[in-house]
PDB file of C-alpha atoms in Angstrom:
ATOM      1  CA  UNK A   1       0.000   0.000   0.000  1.00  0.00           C
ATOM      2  CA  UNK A   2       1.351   3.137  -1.216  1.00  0.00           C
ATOM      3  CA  UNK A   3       0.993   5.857   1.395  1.00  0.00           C
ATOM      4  CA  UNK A   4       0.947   9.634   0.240  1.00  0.00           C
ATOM      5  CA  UNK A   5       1.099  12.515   2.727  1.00  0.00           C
ATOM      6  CA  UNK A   6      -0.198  16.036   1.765  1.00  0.00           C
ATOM      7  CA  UNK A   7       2.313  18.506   2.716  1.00  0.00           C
ATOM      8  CA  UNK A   8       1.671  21.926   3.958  1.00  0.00           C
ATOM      9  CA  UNK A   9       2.856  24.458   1.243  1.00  0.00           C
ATOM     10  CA  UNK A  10       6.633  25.456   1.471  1.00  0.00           C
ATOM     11  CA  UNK A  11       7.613  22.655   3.577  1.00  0.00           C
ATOM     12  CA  UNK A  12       9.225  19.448   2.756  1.00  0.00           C
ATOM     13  CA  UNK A  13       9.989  16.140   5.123  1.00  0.00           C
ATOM     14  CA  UNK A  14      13.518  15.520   5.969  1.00  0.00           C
ATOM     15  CA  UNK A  15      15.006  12.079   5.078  1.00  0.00           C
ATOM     16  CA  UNK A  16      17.379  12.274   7.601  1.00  0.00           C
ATOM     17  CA  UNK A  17      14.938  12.791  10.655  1.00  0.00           C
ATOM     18  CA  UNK A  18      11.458  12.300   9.097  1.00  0.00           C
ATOM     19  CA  UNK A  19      10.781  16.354  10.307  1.00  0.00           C
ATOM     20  CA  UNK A  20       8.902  18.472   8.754  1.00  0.00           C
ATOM     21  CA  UNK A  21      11.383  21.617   7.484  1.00  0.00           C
ATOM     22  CA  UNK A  22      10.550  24.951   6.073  1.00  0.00           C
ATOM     23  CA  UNK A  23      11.602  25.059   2.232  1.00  0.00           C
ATOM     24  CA  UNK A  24      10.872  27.212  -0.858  1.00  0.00           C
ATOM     25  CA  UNK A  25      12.116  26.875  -4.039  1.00  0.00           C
ATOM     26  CA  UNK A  26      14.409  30.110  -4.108  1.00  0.00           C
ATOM     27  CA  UNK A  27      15.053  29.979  -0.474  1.00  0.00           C
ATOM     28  CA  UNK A  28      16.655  27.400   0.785  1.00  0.00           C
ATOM     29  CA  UNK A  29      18.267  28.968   3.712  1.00  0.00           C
ATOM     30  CA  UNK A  30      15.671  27.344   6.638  1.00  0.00           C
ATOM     31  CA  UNK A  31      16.655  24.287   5.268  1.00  0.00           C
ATOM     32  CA  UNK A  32      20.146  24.517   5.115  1.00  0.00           C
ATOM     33  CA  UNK A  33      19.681  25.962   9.037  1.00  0.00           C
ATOM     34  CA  UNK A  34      17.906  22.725   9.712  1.00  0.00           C
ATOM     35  CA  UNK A  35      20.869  20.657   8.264  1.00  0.00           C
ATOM     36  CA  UNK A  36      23.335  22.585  10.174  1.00  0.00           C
ATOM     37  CA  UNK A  37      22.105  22.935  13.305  1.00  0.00           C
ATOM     38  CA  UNK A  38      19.797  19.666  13.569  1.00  0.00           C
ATOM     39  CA  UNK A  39      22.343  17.501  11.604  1.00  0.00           C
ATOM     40  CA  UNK A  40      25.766  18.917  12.022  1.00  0.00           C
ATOM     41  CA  UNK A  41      25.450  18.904   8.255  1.00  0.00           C
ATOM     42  CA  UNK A  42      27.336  21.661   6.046  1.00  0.00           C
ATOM     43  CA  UNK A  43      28.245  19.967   2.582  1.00  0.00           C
ATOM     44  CA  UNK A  44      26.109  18.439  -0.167  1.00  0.00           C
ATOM     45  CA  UNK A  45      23.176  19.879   0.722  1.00  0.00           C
ATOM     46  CA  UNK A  46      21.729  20.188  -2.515  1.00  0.00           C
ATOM     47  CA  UNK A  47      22.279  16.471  -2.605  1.00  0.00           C
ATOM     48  CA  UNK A  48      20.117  16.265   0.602  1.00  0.00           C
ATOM     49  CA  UNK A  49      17.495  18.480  -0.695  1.00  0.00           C
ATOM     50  CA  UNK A  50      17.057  16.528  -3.882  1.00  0.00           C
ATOM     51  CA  UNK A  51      16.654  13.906  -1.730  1.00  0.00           C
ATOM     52  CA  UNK A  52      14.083  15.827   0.494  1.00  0.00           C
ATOM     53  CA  UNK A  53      12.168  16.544  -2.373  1.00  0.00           C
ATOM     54  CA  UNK A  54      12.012  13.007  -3.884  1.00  0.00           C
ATOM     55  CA  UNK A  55       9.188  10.552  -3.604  1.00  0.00           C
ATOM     56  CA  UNK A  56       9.612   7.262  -1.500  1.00  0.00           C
ATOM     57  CA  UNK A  57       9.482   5.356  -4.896  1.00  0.00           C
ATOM     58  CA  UNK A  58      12.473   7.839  -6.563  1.00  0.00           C
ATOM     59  CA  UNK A  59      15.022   7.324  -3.924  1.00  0.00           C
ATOM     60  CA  UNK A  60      14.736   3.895  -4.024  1.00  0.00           C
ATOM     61  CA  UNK A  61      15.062   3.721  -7.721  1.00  0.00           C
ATOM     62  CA  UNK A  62      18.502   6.223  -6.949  1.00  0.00           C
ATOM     63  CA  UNK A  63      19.610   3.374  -4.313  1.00  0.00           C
ATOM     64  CA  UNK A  64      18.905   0.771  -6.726  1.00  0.00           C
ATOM     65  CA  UNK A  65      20.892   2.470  -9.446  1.00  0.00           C
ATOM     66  CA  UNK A  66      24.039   2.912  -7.061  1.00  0.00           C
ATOM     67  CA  UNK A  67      23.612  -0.721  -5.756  1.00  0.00           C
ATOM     68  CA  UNK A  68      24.012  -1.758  -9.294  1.00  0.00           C
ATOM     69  CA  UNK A  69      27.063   0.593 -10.087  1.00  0.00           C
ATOM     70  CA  UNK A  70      28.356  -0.744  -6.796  1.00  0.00           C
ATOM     71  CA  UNK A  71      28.384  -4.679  -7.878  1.00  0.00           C
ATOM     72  CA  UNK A  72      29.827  -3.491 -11.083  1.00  0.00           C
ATOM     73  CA  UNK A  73      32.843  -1.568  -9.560  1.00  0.00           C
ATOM     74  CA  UNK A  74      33.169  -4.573  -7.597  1.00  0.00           C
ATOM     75  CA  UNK A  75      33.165  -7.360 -10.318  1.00  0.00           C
ATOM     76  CA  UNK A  76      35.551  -5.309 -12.253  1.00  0.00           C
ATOM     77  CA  UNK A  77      38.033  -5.066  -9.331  1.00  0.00           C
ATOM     78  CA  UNK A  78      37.574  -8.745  -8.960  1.00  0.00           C
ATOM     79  CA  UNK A  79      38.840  -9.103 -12.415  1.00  0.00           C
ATOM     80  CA  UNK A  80      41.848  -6.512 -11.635  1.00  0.00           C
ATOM     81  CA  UNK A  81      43.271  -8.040  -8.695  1.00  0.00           C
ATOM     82  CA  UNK A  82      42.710 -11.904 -10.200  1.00  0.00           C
ATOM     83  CA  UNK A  83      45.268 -10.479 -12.914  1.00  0.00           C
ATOM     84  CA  UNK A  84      49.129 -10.881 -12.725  1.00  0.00           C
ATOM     85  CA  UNK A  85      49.798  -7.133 -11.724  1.00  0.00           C
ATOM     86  CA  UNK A  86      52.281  -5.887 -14.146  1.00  0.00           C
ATOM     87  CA  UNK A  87      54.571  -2.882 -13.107  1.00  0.00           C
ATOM     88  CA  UNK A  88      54.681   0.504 -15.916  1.00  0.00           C
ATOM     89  CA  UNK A  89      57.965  -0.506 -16.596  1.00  0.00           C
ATOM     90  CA  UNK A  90      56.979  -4.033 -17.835  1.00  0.00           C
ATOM     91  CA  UNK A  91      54.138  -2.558 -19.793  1.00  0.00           C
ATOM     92  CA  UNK A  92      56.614  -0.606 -21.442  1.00  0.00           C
ATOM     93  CA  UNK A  93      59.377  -3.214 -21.726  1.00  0.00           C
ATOM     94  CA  UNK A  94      57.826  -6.405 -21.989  1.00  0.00           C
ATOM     95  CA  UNK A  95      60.273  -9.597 -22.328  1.00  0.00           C
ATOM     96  CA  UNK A  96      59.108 -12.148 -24.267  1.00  0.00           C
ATOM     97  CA  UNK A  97      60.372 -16.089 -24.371  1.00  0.00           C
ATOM     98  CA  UNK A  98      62.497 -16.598 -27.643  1.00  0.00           C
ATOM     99  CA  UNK A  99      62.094 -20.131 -27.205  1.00  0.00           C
ATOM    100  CA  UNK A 100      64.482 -20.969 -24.943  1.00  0.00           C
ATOM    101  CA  UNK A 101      63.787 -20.724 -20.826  1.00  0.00           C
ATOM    102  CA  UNK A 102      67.104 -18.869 -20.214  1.00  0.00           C
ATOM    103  CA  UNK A 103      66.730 -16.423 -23.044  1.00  0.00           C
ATOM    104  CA  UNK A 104      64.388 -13.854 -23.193  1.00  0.00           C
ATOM    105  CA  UNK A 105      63.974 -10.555 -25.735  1.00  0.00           C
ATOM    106  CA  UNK A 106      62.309  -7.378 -25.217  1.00  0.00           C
ATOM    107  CA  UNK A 107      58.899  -7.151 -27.238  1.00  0.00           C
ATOM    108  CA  UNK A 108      58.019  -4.475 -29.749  1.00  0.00           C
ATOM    109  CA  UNK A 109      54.989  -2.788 -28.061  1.00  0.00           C
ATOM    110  CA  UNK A 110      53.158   0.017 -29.415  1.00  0.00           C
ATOM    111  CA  UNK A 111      51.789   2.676 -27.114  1.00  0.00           C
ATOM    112  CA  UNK A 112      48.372   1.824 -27.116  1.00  0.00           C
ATOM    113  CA  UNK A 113      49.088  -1.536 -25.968  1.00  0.00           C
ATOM    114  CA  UNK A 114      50.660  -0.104 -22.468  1.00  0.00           C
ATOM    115  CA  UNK A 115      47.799   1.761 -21.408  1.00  0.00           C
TER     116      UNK A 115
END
């Protein structure tokens, strides 16, 4: 069950305390007062706002969206760190076998290959 709230005009609910918090669109400063002196907050306040002014449904879509991002980052490090770490200086000048264990020969490498 999907439960919507009417809000008094030129107020919004806080995420962070569930509050109800003086806010108009071209003044924010009662909300930014809230923030700092309810929250301790001072930076990405915008970013709280937006928040503030989002549905129940929208910031879970946001969450879901980062969650996502999150398990990619995480899969690709998991590929990163399962791969022989090579220093910039083997990138650069690779040795390749010649056919013989003892002997080995720098590889030709082209610039694009070492990034």
């Amino acid at each position: 069950m999907n439960k919507t709230v009417k809000m008094k005009p030129g107020t919004v609910f806080c995420v962070l305390c569930q509050g109800v918090v003086s806010y108009k669109k071209e003044e924010v400063k009662r909300f930014n007062d809230h923030m700092n002196i309810e929250h301790g907050a001072y930076h990405n306040l915008r970013y709280i706002l937006a928040g503030c002014l989002m549905n129940s449904e929208e910031r879970n879509i946001v969450a879901e969206i980062i969650e996502e991002r999150e398990k990619v980052d995480d899969d690709q490090a998991e590929v990163v760190n399962n791969e022989k770490e090579v220093s910039v200086f083997d990138k650069a000048f690779p040795l390749v076998k010649d056919g013989h264990e003892e002997n080995f020969a720098p590889a030709i490498v082209t610039i694009s290959e070492m990034v």
